[in-house]
CSV table of C-alpha atoms and ligand atoms in Angstrom, one decimal:
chain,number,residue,atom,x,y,z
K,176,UNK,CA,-249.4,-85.6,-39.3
K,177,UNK,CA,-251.4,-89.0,-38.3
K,178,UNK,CA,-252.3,-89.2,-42.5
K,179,UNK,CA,-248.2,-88.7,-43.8
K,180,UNK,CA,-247.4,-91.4,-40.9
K,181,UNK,CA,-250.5,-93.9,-41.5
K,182,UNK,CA,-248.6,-96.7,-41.6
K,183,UNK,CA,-246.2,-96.2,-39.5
K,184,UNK,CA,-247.4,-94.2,-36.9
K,185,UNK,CA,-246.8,-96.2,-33.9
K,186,UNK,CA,-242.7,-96.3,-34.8
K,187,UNK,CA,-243.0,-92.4,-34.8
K,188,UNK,CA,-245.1,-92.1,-31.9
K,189,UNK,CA,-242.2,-94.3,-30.5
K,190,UNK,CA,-239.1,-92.1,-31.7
K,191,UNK,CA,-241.0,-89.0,-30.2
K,192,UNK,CA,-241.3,-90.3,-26.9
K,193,UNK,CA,-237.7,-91.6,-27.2
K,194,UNK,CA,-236.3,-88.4,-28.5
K,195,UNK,CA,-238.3,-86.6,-26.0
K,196,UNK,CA,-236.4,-88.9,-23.2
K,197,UNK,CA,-233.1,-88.4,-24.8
K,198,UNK,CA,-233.7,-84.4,-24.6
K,199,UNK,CA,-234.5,-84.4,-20.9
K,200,UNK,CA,-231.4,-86.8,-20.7
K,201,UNK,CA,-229.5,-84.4,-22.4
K,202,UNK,CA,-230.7,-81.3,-21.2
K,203,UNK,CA,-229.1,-83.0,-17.5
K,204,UNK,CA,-226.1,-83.2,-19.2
K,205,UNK,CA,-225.7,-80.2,-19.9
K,206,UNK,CA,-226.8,-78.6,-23.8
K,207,UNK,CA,-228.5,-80.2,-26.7
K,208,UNK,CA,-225.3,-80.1,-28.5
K,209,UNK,CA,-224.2,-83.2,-26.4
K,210,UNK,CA,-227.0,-85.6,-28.2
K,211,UNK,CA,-225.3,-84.7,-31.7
K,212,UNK,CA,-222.0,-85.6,-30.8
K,213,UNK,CA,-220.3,-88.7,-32.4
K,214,UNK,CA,-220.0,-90.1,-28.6
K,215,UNK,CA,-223.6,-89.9,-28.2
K,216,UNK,CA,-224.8,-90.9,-31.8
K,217,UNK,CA,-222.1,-93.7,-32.1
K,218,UNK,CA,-221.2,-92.5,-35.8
K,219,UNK,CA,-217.7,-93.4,-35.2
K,220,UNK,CA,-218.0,-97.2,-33.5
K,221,UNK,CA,-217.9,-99.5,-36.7
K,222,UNK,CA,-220.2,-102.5,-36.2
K,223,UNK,CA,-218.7,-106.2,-35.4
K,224,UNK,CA,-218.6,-107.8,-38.3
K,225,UNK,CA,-217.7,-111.3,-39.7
K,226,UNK,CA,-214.6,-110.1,-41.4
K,227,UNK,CA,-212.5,-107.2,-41.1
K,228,UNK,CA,-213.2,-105.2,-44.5
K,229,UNK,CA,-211.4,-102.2,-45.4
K,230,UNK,CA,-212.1,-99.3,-47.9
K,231,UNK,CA,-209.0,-98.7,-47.5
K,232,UNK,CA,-207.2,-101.1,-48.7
K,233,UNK,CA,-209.7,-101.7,-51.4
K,234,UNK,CA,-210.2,-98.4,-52.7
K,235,UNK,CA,-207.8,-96.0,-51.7
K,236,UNK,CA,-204.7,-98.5,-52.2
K,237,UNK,CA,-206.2,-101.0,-54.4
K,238,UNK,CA,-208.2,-98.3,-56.7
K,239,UNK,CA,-211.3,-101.0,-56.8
K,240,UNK,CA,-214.4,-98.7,-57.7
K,241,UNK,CA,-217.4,-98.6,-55.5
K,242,UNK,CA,-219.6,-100.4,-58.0
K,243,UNK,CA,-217.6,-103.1,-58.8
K,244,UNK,CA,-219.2,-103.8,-54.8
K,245,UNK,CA,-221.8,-101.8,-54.4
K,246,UNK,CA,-223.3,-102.4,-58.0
K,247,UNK,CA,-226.9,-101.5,-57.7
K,248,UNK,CA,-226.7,-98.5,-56.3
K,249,UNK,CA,-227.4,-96.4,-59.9
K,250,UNK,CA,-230.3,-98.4,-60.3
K,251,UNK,CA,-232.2,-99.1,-57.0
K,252,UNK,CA,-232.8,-98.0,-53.2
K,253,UNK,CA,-230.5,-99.9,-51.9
K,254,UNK,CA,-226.3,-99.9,-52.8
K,255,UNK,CA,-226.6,-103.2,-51.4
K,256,UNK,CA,-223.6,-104.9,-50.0
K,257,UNK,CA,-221.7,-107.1,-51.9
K,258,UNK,CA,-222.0,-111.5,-51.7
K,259,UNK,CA,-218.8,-113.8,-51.0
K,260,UNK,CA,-219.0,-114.6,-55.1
K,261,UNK,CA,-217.7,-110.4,-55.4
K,262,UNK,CA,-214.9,-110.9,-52.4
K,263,UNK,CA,-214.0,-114.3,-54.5
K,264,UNK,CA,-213.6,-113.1,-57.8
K,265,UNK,CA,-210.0,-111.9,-56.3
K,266,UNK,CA,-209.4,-114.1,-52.9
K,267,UNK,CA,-209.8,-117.1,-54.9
K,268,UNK,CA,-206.4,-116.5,-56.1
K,269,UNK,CA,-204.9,-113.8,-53.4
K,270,UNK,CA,-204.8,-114.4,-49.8
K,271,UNK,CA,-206.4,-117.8,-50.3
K,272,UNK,CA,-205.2,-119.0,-47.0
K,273,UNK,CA,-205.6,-115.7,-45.0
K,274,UNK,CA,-207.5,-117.0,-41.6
K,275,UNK,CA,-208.9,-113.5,-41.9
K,276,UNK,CA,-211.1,-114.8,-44.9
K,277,UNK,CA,-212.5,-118.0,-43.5
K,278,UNK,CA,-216.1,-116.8,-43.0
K,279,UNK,CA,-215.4,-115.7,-47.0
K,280,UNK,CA,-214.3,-118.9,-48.3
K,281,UNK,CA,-217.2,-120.7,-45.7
K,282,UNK,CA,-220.3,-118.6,-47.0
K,283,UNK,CA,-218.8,-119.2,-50.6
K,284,UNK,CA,-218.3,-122.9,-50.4
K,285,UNK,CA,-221.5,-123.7,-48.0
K,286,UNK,CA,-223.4,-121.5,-50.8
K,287,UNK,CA,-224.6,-119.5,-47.7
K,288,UNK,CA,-225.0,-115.9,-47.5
K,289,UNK,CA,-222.3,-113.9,-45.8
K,290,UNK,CA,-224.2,-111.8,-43.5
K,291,UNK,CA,-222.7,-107.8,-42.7
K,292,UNK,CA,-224.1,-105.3,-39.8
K,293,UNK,CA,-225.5,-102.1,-40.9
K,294,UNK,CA,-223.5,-99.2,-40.3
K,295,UNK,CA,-226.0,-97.0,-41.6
K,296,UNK,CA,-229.7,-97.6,-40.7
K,297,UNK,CA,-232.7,-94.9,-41.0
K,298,UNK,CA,-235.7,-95.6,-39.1
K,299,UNK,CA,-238.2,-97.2,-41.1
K,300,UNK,CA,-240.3,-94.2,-41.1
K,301,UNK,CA,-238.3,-92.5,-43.9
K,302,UNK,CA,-237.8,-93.9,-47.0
K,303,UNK,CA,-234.5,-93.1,-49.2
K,304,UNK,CA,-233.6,-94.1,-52.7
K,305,UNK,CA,-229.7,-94.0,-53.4
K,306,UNK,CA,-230.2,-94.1,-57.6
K,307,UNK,CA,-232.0,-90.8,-57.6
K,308,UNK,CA,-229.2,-89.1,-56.0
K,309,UNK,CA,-226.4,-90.5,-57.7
K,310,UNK,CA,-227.8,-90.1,-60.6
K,311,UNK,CA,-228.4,-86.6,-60.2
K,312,UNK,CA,-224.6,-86.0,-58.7
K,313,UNK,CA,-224.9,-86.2,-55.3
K,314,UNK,CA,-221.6,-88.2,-54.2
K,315,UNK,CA,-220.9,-90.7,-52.2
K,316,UNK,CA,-218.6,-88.9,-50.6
K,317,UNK,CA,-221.5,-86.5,-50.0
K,318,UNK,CA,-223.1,-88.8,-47.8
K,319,UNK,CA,-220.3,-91.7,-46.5
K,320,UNK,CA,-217.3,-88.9,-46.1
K,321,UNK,CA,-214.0,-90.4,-44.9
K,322,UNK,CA,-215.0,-93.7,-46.3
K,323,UNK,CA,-211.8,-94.3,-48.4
K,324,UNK,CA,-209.9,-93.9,-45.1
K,325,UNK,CA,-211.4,-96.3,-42.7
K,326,UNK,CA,-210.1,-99.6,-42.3
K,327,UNK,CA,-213.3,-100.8,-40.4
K,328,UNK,CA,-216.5,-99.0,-41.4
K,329,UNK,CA,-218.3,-96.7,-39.6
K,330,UNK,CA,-221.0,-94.0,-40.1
K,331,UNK,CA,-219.6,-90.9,-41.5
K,332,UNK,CA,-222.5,-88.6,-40.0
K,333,UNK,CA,-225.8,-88.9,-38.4
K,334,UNK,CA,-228.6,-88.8,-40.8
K,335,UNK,CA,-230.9,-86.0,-39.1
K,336,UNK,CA,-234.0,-84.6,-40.7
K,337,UNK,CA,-232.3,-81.0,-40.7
K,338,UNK,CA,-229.2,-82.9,-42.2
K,339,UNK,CA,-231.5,-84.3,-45.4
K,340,UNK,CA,-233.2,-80.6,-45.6
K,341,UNK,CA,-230.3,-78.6,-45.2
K,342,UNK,CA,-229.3,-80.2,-49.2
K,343,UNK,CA,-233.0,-80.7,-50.2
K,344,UNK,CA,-233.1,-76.7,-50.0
K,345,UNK,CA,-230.2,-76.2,-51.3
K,346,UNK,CA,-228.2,-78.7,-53.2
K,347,UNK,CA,-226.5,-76.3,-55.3
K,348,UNK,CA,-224.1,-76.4,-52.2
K,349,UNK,CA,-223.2,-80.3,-53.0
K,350,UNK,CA,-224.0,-80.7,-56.2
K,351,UNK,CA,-221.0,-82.2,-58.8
K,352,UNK,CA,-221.3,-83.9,-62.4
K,353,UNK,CA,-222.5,-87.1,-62.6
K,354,UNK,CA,-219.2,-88.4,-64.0
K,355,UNK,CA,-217.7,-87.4,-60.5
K,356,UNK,CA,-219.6,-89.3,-58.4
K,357,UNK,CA,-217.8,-92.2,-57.1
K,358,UNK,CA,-214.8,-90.2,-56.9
K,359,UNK,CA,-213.7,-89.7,-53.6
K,360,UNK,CA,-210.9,-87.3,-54.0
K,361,UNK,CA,-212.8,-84.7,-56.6
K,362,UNK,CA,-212.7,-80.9,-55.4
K,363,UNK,CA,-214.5,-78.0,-56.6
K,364,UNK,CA,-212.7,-76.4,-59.2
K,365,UNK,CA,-210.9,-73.2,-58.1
K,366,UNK,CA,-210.3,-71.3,-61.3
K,367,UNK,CA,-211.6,-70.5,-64.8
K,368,UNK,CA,-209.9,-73.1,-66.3
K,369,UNK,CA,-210.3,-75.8,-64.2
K,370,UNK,CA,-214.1,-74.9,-64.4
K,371,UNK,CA,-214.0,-75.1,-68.1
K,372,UNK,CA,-212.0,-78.1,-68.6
K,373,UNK,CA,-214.4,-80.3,-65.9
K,374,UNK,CA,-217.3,-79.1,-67.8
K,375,UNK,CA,-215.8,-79.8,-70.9
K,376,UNK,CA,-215.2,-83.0,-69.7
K,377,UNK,CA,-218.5,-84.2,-69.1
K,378,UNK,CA,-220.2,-82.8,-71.7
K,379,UNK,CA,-222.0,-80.1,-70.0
K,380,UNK,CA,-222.9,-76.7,-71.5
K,381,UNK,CA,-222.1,-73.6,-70.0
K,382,UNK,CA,-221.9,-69.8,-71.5
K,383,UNK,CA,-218.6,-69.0,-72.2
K,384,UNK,CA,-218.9,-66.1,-71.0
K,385,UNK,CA,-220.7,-66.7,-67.6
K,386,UNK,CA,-218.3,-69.3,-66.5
K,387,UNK,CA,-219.5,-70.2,-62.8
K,388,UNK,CA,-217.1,-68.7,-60.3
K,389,UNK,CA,-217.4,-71.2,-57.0
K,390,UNK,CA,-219.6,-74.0,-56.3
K,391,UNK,CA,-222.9,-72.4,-55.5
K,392,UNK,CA,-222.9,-71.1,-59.3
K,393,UNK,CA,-221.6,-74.5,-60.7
K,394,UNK,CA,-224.3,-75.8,-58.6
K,395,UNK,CA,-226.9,-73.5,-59.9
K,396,UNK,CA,-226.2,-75.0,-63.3
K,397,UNK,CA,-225.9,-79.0,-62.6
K,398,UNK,CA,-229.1,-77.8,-60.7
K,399,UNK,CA,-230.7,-77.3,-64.0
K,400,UNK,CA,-229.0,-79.1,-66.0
K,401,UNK,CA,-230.1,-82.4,-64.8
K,402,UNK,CA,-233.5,-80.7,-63.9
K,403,UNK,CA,-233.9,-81.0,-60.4
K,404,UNK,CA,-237.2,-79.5,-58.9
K,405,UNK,CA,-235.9,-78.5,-55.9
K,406,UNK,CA,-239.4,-76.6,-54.9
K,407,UNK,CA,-240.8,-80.3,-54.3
K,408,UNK,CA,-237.9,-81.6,-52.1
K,409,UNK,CA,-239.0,-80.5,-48.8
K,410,UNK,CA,-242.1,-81.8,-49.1
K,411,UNK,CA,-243.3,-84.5,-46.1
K,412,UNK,CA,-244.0,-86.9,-48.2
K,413,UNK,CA,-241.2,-86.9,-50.4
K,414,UNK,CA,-239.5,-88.9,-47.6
K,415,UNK,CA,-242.2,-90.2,-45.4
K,416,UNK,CA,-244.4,-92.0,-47.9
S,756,HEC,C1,-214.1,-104.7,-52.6
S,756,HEC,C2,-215.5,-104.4,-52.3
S,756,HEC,C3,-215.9,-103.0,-51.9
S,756,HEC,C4,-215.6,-101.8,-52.5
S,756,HEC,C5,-214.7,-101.5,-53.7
S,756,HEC,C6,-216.3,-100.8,-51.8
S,756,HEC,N1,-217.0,-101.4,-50.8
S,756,HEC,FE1,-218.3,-100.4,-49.5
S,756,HEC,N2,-218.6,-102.2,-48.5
S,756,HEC,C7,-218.0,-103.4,-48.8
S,756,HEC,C8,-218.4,-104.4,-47.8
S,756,HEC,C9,-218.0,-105.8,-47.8
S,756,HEC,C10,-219.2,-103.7,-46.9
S,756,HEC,C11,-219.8,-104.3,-45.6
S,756,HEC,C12,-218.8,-104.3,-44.5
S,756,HEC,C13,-218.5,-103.0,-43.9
S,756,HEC,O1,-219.5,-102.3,-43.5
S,756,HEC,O2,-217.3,-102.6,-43.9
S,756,HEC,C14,-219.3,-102.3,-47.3
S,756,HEC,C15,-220.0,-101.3,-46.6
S,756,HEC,C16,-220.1,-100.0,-47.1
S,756,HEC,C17,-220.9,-99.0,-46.5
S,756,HEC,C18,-221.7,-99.2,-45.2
S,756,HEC,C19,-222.9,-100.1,-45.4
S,756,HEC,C20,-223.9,-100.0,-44.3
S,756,HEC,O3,-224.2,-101.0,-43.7
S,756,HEC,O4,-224.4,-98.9,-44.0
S,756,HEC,C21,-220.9,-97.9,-47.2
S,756,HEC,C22,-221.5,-96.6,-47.0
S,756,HEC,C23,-220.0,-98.2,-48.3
S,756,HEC,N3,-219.6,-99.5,-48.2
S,756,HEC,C24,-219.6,-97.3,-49.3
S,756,HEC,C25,-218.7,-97.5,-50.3
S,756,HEC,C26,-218.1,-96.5,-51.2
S,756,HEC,C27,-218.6,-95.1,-51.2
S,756,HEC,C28,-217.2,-97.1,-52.0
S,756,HEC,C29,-216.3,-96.4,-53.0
S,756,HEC,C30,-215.6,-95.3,-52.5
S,756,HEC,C31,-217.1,-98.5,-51.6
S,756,HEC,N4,-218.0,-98.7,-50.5
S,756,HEC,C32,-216.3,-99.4,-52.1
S,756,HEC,C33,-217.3,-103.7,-50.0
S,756,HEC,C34,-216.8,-102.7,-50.8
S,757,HEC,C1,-210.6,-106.8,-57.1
S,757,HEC,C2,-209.9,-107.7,-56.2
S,757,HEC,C3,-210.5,-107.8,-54.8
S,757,HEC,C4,-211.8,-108.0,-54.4
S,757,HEC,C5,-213.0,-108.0,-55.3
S,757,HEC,C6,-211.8,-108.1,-53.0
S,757,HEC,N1,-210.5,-108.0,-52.5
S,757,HEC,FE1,-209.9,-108.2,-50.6
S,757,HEC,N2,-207.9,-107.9,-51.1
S,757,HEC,C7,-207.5,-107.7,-52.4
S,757,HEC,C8,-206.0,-107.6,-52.3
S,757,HEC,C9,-205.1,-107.4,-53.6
S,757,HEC,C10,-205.6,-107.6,-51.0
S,757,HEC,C11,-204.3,-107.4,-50.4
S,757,HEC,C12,-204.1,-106.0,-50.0
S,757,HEC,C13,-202.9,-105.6,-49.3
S,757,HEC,O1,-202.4,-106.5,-48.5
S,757,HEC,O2,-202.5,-104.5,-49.4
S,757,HEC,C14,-206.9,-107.8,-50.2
S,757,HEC,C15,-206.9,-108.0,-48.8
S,757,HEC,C16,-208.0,-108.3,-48.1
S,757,HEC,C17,-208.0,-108.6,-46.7
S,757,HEC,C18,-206.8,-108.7,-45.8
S,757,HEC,C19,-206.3,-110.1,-45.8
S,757,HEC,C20,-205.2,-110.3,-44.7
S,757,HEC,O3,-204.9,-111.5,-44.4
S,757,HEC,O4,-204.5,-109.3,-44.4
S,757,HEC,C21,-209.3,-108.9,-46.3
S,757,HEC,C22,-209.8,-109.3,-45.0
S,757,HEC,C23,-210.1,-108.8,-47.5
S,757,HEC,N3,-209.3,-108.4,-48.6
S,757,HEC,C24,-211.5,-109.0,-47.6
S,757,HEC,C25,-212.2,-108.9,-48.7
S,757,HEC,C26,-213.7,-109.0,-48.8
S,757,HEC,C27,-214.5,-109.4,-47.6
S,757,HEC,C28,-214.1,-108.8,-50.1
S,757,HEC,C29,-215.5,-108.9,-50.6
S,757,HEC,C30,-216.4,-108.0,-50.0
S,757,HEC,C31,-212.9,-108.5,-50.8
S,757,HEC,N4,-211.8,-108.5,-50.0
S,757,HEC,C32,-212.9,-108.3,-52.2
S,757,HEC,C33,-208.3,-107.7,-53.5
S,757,HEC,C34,-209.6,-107.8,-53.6
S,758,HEC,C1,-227.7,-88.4,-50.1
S,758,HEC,C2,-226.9,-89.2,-49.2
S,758,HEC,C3,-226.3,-90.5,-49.7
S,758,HEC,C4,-225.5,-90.7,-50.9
S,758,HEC,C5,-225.2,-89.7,-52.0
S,758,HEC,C6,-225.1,-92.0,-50.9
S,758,HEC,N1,-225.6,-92.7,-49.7
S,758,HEC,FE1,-225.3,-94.6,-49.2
S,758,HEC,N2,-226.5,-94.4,-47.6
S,758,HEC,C7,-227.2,-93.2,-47.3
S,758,HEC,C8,-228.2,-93.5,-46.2
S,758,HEC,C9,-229.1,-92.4,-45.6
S,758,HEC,C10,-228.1,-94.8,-46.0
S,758,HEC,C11,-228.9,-95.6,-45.0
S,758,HEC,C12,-230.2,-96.1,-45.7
S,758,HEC,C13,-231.2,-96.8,-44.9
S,758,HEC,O1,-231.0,-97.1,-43.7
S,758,HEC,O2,-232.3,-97.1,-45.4
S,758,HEC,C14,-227.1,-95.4,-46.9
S,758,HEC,C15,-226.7,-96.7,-46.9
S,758,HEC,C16,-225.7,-97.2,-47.7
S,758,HEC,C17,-225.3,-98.6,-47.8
S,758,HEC,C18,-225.9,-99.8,-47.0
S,758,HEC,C19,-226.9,-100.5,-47.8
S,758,HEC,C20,-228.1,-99.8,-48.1
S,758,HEC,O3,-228.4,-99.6,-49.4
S,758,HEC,O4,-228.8,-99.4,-47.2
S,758,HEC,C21,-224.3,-98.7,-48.7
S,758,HEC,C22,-223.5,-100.0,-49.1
S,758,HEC,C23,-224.1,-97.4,-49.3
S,758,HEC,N3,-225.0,-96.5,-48.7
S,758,HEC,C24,-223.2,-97.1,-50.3
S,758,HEC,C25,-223.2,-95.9,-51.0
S,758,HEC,C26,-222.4,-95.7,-52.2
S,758,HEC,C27,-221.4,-96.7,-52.8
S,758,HEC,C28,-222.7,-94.4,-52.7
S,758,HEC,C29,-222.2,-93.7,-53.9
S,758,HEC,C30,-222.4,-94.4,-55.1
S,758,HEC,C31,-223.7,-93.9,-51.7
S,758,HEC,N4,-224.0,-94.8,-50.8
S,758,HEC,C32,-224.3,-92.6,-51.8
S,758,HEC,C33,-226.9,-92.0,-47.8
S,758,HEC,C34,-226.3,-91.7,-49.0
S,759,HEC,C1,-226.2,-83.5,-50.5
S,759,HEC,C2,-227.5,-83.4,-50.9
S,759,HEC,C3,-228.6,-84.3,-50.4
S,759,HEC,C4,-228.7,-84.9,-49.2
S,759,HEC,C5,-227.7,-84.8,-48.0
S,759,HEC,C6,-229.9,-85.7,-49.2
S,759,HEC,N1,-230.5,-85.6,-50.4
S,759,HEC,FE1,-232.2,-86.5,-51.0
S,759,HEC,N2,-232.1,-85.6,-52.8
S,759,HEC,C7,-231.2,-84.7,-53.2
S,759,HEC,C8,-231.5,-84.3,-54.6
S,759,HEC,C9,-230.7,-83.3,-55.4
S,759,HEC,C10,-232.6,-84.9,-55.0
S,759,HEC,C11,-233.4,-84.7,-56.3
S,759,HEC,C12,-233.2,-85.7,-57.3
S,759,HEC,C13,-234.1,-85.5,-58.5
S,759,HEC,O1,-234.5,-84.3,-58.7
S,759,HEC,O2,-234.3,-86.4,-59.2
S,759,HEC,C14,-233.0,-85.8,-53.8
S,759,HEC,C15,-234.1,-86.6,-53.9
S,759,HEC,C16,-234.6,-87.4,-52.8
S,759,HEC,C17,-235.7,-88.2,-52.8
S,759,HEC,C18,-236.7,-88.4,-53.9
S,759,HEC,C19,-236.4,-89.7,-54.6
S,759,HEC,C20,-237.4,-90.1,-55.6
S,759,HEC,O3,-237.6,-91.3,-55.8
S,759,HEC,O4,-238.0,-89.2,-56.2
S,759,HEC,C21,-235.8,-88.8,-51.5
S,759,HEC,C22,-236.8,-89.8,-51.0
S,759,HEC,C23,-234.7,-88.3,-50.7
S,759,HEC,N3,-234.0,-87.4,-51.5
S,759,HEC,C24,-234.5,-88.6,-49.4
S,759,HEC,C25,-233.4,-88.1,-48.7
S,759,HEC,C26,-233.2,-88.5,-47.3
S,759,HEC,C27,-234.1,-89.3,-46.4
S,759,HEC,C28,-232.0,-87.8,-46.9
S,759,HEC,C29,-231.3,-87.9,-45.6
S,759,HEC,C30,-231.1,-89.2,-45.0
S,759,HEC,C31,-231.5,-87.2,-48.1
S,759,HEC,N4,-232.4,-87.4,-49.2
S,759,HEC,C32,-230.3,-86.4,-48.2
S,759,HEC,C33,-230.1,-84.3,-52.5
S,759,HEC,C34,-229.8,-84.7,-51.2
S,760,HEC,C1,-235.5,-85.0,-47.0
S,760,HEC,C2,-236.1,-86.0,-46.2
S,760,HEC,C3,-237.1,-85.5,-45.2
S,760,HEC,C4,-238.2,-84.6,-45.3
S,760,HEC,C5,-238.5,-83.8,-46.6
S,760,HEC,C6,-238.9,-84.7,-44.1
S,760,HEC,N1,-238.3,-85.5,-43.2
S,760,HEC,FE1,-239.0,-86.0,-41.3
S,760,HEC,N2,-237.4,-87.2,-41.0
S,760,HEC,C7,-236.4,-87.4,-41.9
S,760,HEC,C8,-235.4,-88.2,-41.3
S,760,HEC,C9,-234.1,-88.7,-41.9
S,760,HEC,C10,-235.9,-88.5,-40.0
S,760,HEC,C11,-235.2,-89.4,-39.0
S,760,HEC,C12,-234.3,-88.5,-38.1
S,760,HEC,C13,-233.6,-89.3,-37.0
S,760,HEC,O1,-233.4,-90.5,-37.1
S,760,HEC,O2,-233.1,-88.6,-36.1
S,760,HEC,C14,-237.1,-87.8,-39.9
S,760,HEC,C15,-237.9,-87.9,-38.7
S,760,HEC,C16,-239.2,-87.3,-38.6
S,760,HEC,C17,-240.0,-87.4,-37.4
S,760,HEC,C18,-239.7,-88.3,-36.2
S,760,HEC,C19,-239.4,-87.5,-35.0
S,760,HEC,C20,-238.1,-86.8,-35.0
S,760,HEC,O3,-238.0,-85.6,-34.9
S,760,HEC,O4,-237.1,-87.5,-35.2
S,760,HEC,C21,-241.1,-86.6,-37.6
S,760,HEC,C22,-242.3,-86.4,-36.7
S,760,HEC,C23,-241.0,-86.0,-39.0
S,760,HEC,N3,-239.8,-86.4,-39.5
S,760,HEC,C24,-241.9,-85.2,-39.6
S,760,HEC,C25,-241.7,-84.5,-40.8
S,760,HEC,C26,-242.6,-83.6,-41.4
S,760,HEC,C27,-243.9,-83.1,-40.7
S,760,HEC,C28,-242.1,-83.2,-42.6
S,760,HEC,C29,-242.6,-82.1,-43.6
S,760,HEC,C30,-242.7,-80.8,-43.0
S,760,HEC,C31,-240.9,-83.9,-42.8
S,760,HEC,N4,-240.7,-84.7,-41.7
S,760,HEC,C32,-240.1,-83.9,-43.9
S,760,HEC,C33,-236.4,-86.9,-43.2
S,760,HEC,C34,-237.2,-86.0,-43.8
């Protein structure tokens, strides 16, 4: 263990004591079910932040895709989140004198960065990459379910270990095409022919007379279609480096 963690062994050391405290704390409580809770992991208090921001008005009603925000998140680690220059491309013309958007128009004109809480935060122990999941057709919606709802952000789910492994075994169970990735309505196809025609759509080849049934076997075949080695994923150091 000591030689996955070398670098970061004193965090862990720290998140092992702390967990340990939080299980006798919970254990008081009464059940280890308590400590997963939303109460207890906070995933549903959004952050303060320095302006109100809603996915909801921006994508669901406004139809603005993620990456026109979120832009790097096909090509790096981070999605990143997006400068005043990206809310400005619109507010300079709509809702110009919203008080809502001061700290907007102030980071934008002072050429200062406008600076957001994280809603989602891993320890620094475990390294993610959001390009090699998209990129493979694991949604957003995967991962940040709900989001198109909120009006203030929040986290959708805690990130557990189990969480990550419970897909890195098996991510025939989430798995979609590529093309459906930022799309937070998409739903599994529930017929032949809405099986067909979504494959058809993205150009993905299937045997016409094997056409998969449910999502585990439309899984099985995005699985090895975009060649995912899914022997490798559990491995330690695929996500503590
Ligand atoms: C118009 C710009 C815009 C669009 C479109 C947009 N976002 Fe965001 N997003 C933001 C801003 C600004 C923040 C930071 C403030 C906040 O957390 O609400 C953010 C934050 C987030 C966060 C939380 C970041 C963190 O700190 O953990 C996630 C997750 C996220 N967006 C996902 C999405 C997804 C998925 C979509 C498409 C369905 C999307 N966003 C569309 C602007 C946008
Ligand atoms: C593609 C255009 C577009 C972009 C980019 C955009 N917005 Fe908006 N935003 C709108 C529109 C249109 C509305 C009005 C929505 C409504 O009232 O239904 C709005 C409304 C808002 C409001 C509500 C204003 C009020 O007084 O009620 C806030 C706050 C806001 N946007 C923040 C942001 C932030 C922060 C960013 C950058 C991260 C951003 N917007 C990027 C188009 C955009
Ligand atoms: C496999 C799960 C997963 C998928 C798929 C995913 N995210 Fe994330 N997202 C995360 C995790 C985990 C974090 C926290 C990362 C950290 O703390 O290092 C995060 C953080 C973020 C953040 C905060 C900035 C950052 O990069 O840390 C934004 C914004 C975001 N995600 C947007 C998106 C968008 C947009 C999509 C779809 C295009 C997406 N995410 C797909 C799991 C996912
Ligand atoms: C819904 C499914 C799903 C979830 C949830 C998920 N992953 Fe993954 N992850 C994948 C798939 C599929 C791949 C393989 C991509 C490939 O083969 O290129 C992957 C690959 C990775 C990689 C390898 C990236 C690289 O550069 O090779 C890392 C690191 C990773 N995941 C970390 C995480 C962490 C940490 C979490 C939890 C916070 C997580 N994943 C949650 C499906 C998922
Ligand atoms: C798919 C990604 C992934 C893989 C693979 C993975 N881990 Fe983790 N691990 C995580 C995440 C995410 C956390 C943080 C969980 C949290 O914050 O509660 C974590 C936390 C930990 C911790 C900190 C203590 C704890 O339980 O929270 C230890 C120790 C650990 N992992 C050991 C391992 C070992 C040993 C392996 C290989 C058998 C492994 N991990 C494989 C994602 C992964």
């Amino acid at each position: 263990m000591s030689q996955v963690f070398r670098r970061h062994h004193n965090t862990v050391a720290r998140a092992t004591i702390i967990s340990g405290v939080l299980a006798v704390v919970a254990l008081a409580l009464g059940g280890s079910s308590y400590t997963r809770s939303a109460w207890w992991t906070q995933t549903n208090e959004p952050p303060d932040q320095p302006v109100a921001f809603s996915h909801k008005h921006h994508y669901e009603e406004l139809g603005i895709d993620c990456r026109y925000c979120h832009w790097s998140v096909t090509e790096s680690a981070h999605s990143g989140v997006p400068s005043a220059e990206v809310c400005m491309s619109c507010h300079s013309q709509i809702w110009t004198n919203s008080p809502l958007l001061q700290p907007v128009r102030d980071a934008y004109n002072e050429n200062k960065p406008l600076v957001w809480n994280k809603v989602n935060d891993l320890p620094e122990f475990v390294y993610f990459n959001h390009s090699a999941h998209v990129n493979k057709g694991i949604s957003c919606a995967t991962c940040h379910n709900g989001i198109e709802k909120m009006h203030l952000t929040h986290q959708s789910q805690y990130f557990s270990m189990q969480w990550c492994l419970d897909c890195h075994r098996n991510p025939e169970q989430h798995i979609r095409p590529t093309g459906e990735v930022f799309n937070m309505y998409y739903k599994t196809p529930r017929n032949a022919d809405e099986m067909k025609a979504l494959l058809d759509k993205h150009g993905i080849p299937y045997d016409s007379n094997n056409i998969p049934r449910n999502q585990l076997e439309l899984g099985a075949l995005l699985v090895k279609h975009y060649n995912i080695h899914k022997e490798q994923l559990s491995d330690c150091s695929i996500c503590h480096r």
